[in-house]
Coordinates of C-alpha atoms in Angstrom, one line a residue:
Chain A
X80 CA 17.5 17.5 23.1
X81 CA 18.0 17.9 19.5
X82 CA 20.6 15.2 17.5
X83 CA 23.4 16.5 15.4
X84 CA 27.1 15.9 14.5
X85 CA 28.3 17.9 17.6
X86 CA 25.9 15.9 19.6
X87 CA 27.4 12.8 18.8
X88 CA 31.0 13.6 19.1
X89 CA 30.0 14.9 22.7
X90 CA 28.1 11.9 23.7
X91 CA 31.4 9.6 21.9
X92 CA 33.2 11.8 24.4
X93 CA 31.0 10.6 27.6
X94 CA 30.1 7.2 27.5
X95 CA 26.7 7.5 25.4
X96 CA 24.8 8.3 28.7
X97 CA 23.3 11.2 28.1
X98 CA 21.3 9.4 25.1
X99 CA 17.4 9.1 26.3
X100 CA 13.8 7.4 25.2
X101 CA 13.2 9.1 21.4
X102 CA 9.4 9.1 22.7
X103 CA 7.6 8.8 25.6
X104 CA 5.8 5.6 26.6
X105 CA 2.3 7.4 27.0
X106 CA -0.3 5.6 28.8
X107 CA -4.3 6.8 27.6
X108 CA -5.9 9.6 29.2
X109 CA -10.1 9.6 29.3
X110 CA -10.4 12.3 26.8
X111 CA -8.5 13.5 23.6
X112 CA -9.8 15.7 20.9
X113 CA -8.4 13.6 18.2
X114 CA -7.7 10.0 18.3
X115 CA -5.6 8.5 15.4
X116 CA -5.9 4.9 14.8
X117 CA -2.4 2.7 13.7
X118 CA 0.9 3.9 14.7
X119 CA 2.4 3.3 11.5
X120 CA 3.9 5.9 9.4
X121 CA 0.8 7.8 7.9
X122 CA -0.5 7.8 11.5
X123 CA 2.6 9.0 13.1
X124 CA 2.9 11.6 10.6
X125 CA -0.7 12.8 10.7
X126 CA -0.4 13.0 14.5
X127 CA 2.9 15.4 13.7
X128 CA 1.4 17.4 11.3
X129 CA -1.7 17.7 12.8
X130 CA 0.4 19.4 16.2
X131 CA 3.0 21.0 14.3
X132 CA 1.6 22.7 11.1
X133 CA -2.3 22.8 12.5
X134 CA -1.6 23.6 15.8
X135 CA -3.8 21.1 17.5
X136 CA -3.2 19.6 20.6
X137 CA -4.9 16.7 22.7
X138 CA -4.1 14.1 19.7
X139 CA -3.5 10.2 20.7
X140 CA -2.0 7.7 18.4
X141 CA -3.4 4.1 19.5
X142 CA -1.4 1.3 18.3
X143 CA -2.0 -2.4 18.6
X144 CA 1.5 -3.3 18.6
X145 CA 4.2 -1.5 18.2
X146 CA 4.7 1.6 16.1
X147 CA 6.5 1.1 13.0
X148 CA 5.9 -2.9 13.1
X149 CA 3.3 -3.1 9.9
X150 CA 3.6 -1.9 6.5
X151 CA 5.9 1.1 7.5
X152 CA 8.1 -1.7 8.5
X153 CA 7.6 -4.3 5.4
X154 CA 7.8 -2.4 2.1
X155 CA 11.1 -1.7 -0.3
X156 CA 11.4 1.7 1.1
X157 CA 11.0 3.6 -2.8
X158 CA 10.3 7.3 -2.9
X159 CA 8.7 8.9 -6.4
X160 CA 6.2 10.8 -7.9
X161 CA 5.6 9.4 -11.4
X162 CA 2.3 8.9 -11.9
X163 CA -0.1 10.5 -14.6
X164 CA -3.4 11.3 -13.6
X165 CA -4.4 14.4 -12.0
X166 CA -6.1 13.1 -9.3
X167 CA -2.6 11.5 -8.2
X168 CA 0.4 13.6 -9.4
X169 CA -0.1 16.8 -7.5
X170 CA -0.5 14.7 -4.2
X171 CA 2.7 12.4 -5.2
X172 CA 4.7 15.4 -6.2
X173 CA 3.7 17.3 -3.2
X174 CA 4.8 13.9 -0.7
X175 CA 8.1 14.2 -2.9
X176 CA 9.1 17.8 -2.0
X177 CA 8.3 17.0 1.8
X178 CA 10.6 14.1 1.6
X179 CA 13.2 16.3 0.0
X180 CA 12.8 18.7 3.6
X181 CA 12.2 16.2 5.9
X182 CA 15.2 15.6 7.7
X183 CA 15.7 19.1 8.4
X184 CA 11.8 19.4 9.5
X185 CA 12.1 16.5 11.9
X186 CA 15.7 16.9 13.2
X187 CA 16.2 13.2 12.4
X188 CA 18.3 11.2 9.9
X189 CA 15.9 9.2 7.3
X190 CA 18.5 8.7 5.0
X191 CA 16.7 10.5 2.5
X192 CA 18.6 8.8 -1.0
X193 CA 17.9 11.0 -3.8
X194 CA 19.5 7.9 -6.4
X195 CA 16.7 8.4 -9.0
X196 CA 14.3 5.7 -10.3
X197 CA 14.2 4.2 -13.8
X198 CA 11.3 2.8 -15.5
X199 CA 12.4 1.0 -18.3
X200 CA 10.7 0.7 -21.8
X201 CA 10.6 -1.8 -24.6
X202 CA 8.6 -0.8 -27.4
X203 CA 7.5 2.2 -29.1
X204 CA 3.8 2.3 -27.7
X205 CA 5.4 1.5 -24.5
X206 CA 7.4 4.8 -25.2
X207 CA 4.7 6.9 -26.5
X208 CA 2.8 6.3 -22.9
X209 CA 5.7 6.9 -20.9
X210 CA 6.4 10.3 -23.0
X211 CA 2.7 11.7 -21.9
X212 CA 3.4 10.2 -18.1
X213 CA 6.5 12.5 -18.1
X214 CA 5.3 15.6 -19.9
X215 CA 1.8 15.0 -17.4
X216 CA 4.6 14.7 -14.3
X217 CA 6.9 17.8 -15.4
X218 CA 2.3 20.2 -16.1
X219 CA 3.2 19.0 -12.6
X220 CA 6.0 20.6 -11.5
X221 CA 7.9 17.0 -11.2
X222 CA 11.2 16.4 -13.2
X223 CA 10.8 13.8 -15.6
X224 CA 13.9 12.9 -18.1
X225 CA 13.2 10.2 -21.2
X226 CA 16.6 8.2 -21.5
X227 CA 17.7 6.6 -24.7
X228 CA 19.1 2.7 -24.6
X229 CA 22.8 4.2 -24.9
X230 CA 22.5 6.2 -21.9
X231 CA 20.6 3.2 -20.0
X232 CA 23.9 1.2 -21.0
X233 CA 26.3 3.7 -19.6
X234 CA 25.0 4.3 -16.3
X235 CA 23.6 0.4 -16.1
X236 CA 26.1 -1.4 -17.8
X237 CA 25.0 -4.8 -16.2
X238 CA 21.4 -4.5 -17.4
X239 CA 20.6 -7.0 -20.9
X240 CA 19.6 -4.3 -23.0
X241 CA 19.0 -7.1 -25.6
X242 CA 16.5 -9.2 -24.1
X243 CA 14.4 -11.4 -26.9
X244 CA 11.2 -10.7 -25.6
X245 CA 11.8 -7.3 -23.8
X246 CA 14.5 -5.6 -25.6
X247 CA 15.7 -2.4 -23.6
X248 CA 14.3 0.5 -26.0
X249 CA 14.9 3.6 -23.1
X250 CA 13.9 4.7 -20.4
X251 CA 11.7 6.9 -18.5
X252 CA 14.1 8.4 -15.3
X253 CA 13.3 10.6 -12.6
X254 CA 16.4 11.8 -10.8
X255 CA 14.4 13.0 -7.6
X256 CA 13.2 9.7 -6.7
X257 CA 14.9 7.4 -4.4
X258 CA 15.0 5.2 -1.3
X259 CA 14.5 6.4 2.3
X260 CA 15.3 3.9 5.1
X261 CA 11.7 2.9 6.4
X262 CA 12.1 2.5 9.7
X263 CA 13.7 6.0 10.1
X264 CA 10.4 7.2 9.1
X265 CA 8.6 5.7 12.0
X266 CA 10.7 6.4 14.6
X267 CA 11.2 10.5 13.7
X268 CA 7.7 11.2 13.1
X269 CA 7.2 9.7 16.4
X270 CA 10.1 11.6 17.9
X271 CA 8.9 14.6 16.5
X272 CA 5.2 14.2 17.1
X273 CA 6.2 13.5 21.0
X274 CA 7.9 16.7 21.0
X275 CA 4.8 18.4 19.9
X276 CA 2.7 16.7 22.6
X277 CA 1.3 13.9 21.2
X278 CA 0.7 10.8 23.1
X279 CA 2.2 7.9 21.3
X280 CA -0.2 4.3 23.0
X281 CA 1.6 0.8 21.7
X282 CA -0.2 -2.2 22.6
X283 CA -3.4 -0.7 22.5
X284 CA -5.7 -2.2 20.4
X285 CA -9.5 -1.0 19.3
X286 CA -11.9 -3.4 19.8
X287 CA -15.0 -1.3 19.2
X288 CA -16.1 2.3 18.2
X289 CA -18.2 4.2 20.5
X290 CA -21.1 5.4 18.3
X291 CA -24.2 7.9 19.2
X292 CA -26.8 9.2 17.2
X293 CA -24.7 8.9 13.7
X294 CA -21.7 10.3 15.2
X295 CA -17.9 8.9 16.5
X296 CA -17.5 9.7 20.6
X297 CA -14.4 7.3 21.0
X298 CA -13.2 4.3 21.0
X299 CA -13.2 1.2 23.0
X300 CA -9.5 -0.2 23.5
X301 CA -7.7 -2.9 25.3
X302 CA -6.8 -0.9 27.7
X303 CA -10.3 1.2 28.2
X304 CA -12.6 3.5 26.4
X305 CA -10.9 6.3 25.1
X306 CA -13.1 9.3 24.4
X307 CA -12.7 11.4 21.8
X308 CA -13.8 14.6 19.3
X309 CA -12.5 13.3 16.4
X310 CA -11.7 9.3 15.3
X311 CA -8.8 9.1 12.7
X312 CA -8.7 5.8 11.1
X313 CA -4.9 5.1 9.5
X314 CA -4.7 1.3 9.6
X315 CA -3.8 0.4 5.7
X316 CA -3.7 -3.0 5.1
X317 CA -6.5 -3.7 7.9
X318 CA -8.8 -1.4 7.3
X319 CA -12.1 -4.0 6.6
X320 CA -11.1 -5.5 9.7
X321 CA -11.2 -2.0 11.7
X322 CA -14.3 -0.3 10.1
X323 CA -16.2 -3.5 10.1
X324 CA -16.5 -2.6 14.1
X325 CA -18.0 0.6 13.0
X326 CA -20.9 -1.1 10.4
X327 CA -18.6 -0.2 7.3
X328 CA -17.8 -2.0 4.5
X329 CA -14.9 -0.4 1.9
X330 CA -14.3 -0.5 -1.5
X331 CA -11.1 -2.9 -0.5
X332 CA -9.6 -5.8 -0.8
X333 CA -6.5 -7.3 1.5
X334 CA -3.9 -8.7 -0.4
X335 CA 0.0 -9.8 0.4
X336 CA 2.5 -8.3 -1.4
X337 CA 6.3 -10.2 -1.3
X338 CA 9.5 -8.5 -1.2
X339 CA 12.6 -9.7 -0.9
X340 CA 16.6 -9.1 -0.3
X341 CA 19.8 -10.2 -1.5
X342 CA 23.2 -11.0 0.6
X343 CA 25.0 -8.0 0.8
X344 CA 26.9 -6.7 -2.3
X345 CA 29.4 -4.4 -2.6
X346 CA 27.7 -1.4 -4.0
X347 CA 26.9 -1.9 -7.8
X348 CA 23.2 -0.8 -8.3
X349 CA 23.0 3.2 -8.1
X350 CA 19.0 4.3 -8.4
X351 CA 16.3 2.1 -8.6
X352 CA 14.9 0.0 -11.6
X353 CA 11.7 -1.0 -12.6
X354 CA 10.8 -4.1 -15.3
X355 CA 7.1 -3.8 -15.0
X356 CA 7.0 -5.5 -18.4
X357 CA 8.5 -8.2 -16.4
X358 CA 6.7 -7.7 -13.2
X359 CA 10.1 -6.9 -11.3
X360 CA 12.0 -3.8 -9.7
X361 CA 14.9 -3.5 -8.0
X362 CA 17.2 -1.1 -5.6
X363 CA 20.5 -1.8 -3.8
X364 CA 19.7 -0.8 0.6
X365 CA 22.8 1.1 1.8
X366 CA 23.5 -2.1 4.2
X367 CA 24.4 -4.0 -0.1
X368 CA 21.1 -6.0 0.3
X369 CA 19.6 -5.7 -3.4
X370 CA 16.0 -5.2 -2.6
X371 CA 13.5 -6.4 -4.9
X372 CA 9.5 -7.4 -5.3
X373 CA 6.9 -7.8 -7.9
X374 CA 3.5 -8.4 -8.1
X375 CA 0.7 -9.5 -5.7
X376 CA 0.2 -13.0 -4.9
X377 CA -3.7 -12.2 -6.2
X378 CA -5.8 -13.5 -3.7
X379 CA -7.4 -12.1 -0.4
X380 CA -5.0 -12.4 2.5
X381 CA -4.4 -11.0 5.9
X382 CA -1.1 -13.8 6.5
X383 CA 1.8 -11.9 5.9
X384 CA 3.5 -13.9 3.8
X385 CA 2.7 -15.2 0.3
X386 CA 3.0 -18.3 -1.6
X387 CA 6.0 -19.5 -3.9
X388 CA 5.0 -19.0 -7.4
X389 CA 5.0 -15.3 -7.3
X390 CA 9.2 -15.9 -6.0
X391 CA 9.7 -17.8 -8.9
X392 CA 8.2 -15.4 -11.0
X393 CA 9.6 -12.3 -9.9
X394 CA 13.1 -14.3 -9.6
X395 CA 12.6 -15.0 -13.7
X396 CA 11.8 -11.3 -14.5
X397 CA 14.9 -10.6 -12.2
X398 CA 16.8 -12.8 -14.2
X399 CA 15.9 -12.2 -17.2
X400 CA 16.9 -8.2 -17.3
X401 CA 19.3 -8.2 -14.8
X402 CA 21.4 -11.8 -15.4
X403 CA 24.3 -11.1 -12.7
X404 CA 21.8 -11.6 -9.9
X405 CA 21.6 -15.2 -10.5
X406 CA 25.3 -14.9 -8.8
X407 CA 23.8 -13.5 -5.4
X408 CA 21.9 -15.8 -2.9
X409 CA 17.8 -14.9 -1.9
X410 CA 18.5 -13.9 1.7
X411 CA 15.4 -13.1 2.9
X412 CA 11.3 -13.1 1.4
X413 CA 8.5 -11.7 3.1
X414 CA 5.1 -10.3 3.0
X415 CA 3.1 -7.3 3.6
X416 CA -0.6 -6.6 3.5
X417 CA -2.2 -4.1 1.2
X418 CA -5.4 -2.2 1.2
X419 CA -5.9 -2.8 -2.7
X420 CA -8.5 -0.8 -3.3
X421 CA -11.3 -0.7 -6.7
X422 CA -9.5 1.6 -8.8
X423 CA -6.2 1.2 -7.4
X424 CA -5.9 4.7 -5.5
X425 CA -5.9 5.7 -2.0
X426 CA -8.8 7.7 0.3
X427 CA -8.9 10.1 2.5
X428 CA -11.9 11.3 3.5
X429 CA -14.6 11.7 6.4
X430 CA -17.2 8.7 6.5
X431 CA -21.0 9.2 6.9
X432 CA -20.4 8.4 10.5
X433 CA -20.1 12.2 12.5
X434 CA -16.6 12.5 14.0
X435 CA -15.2 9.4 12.1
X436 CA -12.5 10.0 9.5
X437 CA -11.0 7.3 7.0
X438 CA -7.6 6.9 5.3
X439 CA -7.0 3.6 3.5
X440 CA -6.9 2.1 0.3
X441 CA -3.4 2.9 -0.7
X442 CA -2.7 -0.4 -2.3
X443 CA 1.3 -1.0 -2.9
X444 CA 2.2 2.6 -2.8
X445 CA 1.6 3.9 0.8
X446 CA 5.5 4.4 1.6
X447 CA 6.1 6.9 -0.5
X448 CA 2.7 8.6 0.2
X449 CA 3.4 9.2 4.4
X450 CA 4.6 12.5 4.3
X451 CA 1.9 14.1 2.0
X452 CA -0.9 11.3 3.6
X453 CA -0.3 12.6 7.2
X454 CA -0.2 16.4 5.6
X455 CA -3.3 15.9 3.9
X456 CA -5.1 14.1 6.3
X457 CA -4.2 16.3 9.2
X458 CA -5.4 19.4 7.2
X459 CA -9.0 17.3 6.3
X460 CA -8.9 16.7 10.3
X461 CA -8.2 19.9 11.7
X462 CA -10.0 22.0 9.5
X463 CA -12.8 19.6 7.8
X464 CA -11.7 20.1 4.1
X465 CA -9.7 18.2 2.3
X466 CA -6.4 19.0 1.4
X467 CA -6.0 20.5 -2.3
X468 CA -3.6 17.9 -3.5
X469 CA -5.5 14.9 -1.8
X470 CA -9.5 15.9 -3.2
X471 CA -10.1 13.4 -5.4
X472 CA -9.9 10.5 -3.0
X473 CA -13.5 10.6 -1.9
X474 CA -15.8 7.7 -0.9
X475 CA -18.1 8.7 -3.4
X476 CA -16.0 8.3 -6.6
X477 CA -17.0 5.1 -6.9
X478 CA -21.0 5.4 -7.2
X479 CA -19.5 8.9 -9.0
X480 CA -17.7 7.5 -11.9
X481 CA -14.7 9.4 -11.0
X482 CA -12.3 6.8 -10.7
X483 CA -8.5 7.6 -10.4
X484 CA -7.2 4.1 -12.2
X485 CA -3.7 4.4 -13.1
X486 CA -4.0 1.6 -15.0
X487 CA -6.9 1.3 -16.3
X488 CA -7.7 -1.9 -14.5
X489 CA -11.4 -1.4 -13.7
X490 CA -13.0 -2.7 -10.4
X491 CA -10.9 -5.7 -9.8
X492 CA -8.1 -4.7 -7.1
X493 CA -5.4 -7.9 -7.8
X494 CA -5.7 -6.0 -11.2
X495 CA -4.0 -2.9 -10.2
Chain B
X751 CA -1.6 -23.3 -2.5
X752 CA -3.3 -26.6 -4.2
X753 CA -7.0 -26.8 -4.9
X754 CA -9.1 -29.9 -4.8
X755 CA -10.7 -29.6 -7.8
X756 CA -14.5 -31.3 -7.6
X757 CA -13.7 -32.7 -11.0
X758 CA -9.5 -32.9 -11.8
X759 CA -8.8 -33.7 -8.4
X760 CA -5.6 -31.7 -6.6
X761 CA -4.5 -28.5 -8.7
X762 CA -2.0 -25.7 -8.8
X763 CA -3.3 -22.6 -7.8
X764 CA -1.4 -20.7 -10.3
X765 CA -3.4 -22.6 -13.0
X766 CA -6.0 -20.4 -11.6
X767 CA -7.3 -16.8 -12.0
X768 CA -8.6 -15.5 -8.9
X769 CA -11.4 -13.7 -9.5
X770 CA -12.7 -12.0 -5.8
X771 CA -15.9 -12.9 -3.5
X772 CA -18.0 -15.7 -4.6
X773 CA -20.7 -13.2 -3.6
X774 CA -20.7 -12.0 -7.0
X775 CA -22.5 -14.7 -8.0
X776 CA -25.7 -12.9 -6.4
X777 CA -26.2 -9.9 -9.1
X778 CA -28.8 -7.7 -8.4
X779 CA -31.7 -7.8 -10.0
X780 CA -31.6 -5.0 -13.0
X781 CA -35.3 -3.7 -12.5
X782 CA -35.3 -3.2 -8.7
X783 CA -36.4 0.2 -7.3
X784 CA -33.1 0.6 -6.1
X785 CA -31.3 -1.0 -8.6
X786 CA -28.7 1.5 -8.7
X787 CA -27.9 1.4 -4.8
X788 CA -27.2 -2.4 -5.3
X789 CA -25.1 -2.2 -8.4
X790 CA -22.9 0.2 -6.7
X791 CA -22.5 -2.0 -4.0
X792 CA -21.9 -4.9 -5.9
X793 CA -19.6 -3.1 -8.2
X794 CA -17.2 -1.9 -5.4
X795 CA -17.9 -2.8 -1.6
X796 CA -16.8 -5.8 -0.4
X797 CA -16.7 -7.7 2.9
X798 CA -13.3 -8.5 3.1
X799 CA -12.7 -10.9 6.4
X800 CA -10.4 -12.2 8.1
X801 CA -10.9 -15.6 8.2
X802 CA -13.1 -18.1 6.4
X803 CA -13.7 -16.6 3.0
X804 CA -15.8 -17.6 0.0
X805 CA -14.5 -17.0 -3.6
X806 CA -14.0 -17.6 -7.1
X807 CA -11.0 -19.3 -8.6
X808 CA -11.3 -19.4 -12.7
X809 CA -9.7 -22.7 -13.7
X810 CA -8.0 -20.7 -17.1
X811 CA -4.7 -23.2 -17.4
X812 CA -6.9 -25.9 -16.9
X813 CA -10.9 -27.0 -17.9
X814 CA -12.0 -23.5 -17.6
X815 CA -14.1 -24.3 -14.8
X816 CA -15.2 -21.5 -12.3
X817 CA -14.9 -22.8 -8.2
X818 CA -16.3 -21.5 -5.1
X819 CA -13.3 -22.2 -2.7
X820 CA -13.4 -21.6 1.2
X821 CA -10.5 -20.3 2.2
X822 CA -9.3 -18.8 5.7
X823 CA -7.4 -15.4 4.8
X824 CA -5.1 -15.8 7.8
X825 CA -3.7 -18.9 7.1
X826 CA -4.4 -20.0 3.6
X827 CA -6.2 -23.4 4.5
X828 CA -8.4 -24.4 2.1
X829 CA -11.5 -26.0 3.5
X830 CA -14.0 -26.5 0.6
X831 CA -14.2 -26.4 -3.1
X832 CA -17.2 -26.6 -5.1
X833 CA -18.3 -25.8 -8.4
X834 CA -19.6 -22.3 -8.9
X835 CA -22.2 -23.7 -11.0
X836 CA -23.8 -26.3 -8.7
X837 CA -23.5 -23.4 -6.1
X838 CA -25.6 -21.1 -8.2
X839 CA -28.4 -23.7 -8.9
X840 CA -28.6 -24.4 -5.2
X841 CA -29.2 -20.8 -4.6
X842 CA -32.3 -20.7 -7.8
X843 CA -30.0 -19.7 -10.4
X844 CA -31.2 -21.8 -13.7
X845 CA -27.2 -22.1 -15.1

């Protein structure tokens, strides 16, 4: 049964008991002809799109845990599409608009916060670069507006435009950005993806690949082999581990990534901010939480939770543009695990393995990347090409030369 | 995190830069057949475990020394540090 206003008011009106399970709790069948690997967002929403817009059917999501519970579950929940490269922007512009619809398409509230996101700037080169990022956003179809300090004061009047090392000189804005609650994201693909027949498996956990003469039959699980047609790896953040079982070794390395929240505030923060001079961004949740991260810790890990000089360090950049946060108290810290990968983009793409997809690699910026990630990956599944948006992020770039680095980093992934 | 430093004893791991698999240590050799095979594979594969891991720590704040560390991934214990430089002459490397 579908949810809506009316729906609420009528259950209000009876006790709440006609409320049931959003999904089923599937157990696994012998056979599917796809199995998709992580329940986490980009597998749910491959699994979705894969039924809905493809019109496949038989599809499993395995999940070790429980769905939502990894990265889907960890980040700080910011939506955008300002990058500059083409390999990137169509794909990041194309996740944006199906943010914009998603709601609607999956009949569930994600609180889907259009507040905009601001990248500030502090020097003239710094402005020069940010110019050609917007004018190679808006080639894009993307909005992109460059902000001077005045109007950065106005809207941000808390901010310390006057900063001795990092002056505020403008600011490069995109209004469509925003927040979306996480979770949400999780739970209505899954809803939605039930609905369509998929079988969502928690606590079901791959221990080995089923592999015959070059090419993917299944999987072997903790709870039995699972045959398959086609073997959709979505596991960011554990990807080595999970390929490794299948002979592969990635162009990735695990790292943690910290983020961290606030005590609630009464709402003073509209949009989200971003220092990266000072290695700090920043958004208020709808709960008052300010929500904020920085940089990797640097160094291969697969512990969830980082070390304290990167808190102190993204506490000083928080401090040093934003000096009323020194009044709030650090409620909570924590740590997710991200595929960084050699040129700091993502992959989608099959393997050399028959029947064996892969999609990984998306280093910090896989949130805002499910919608488009399951779209793209579910087209490459279904109908063995890769999505327009999403063919660039190929295996073979690397031994190619076509890199897609952002930043211009090279082949060191705590780099990018 | 703190590393035992062979030579300055317990240090800071933010004095370090951290600078991937001590694996790199092995570069392939230029004029192999398949030299360009191994490059790309040294350039931009790596193992990545989860567990015990070997790698480089670049002592920049400090005596600018490069370390092999073992390290488990999962918890952060360090177990060993060594020089990278001994490590290289135990494996034939002349520096």
């Amino acid at each position: 049964m579908g949810y809506s206003g009316l729906r609420v008011i009528k259950e209000a009106l009876t006790g709440h008991r006609g409320w049931g399970p959003a999904w089923r709790d599937a157990a696994p069948k012998a056979q599917y002809d796809y199995v998709i690997i992580g329940g986490g967002g980009h597998g749910l929403a491959t699994a979705y799109y894969l039924a809905k817009e493809f019109r496949q059917a038989r599809i499993a999501v395995l999940e070790k845990g429980w769905i939502g519970g990894g990265n889907v579950g960890r980040n700080t929940t910011i939506i955008r599409s300002n990058y500059l490269l083409d390999g990137n922007e169509p794909f990041y512009e194309f996740s944006l608009k199906l943010w914009e619809g998603l709601e609607q398409e999956l009949n569930y509230n994600a609180m889907v916060s259009q507040r905009g996101i601001l990248n500030l700037i502090h020097s003239d080169a710094q402005r020069d670069a940010f110019i050609r990022r917007g004018n190679a956003m808006m080639l894009n179809g993307a909005d992109a507006d460059l902000l001077s300090t005045e109007q950065i004061k106005a809207r941000y009047p808390f901010l310390n435009v006057d900063n001795a090392r990092f002056p505020i000189k403008g600011g490069l804005a995109q209004h469509r950005g925003g927040t979306v609650r996480h979770d949400a994201v999780a739970w209505g693909y899954a809803r939605a993806a039930d609905r369509h027949g998929v079988d969502i498996i928690q606590n079901c956990e791959v221990t080995g690949f089923r592999i015959e003469n070059g090419t993917c039959t299944g999987v072997e699980t903790s709870r039995g082999v699972i045959g398959a047609g086609k073997v959709a790896a979505c596991v960011a953040g554990s990807s080595s581990r999970l390929m490794e079982k299948a002979g592969m070794r990635l162009p990735i390395e695990s790292h943690v990534l910290q983020a961290f929240v606030s005590e609630g505030l009464k709402p003073l923060l509209p949009g989200v901010i971003t220092f990266g001079a000072g290695h700090f961004y920043c958004s208020q949740s709808d709960k008052g939480g300010l929500v904020f991260g920085g940089d990797i810790d640097g160094y291969n890990s697969y512990a969830q939770r980082g070390n304290l000089p990167v808190i102190e360090d993204v506490c000083e950049g928080g401090m040093a543009i934003f000096p009323m946060l020194g009044r709030a108290r650090l409620l909570r810290s924590w740590g997710g695990i991200m595929d960084m990968s050699m040129d700091g983009s993502p992959i989608i793409d099959r393997t050399h393995i028959g029947g064996l997809y892969f999609n990984g690699g998306w280093c910090y910026g896989g949130f805002k990347a499910t919608p488009a990630s399951g779209f793209a990956y579910a087209h490459l599944l279904a109908t063995d090409s890769p999505h327009k948006t999403a063919a660039a992020y190929r295996f073979d770039r690397f031994a190619r030369g076509r890199m897609i680095d952002e930043k211009g980093m090279g082949n060191q992934p705590n780099l990018h | 995190m703190l590393i035992d430093h062979p030579i300055l004893g317990p240090r800071d791991s933010s004095e370090f830069v951290y600078k991937g698999d001590a694996a790199l240590i092995r570069r392939p050799d230029w004029q192999a057949p398949d030299a360009l095979e191994q490059f790309i594979d040294y350039g931009y594969l790596r193992d990545n475990p989860a567990g015990l891991h070997r790698e480089l720590w670049f002592h920049e704040q400090g005596d600018r020394s490069w370390l092999v560390v073992t390290r488990d991934t999962t918890t952060h214990e360090i177990t060993s540090v060594e020089l990278a430089r001994d490590v290289a002459r135990k494996e034939g490397r002349s520096r």
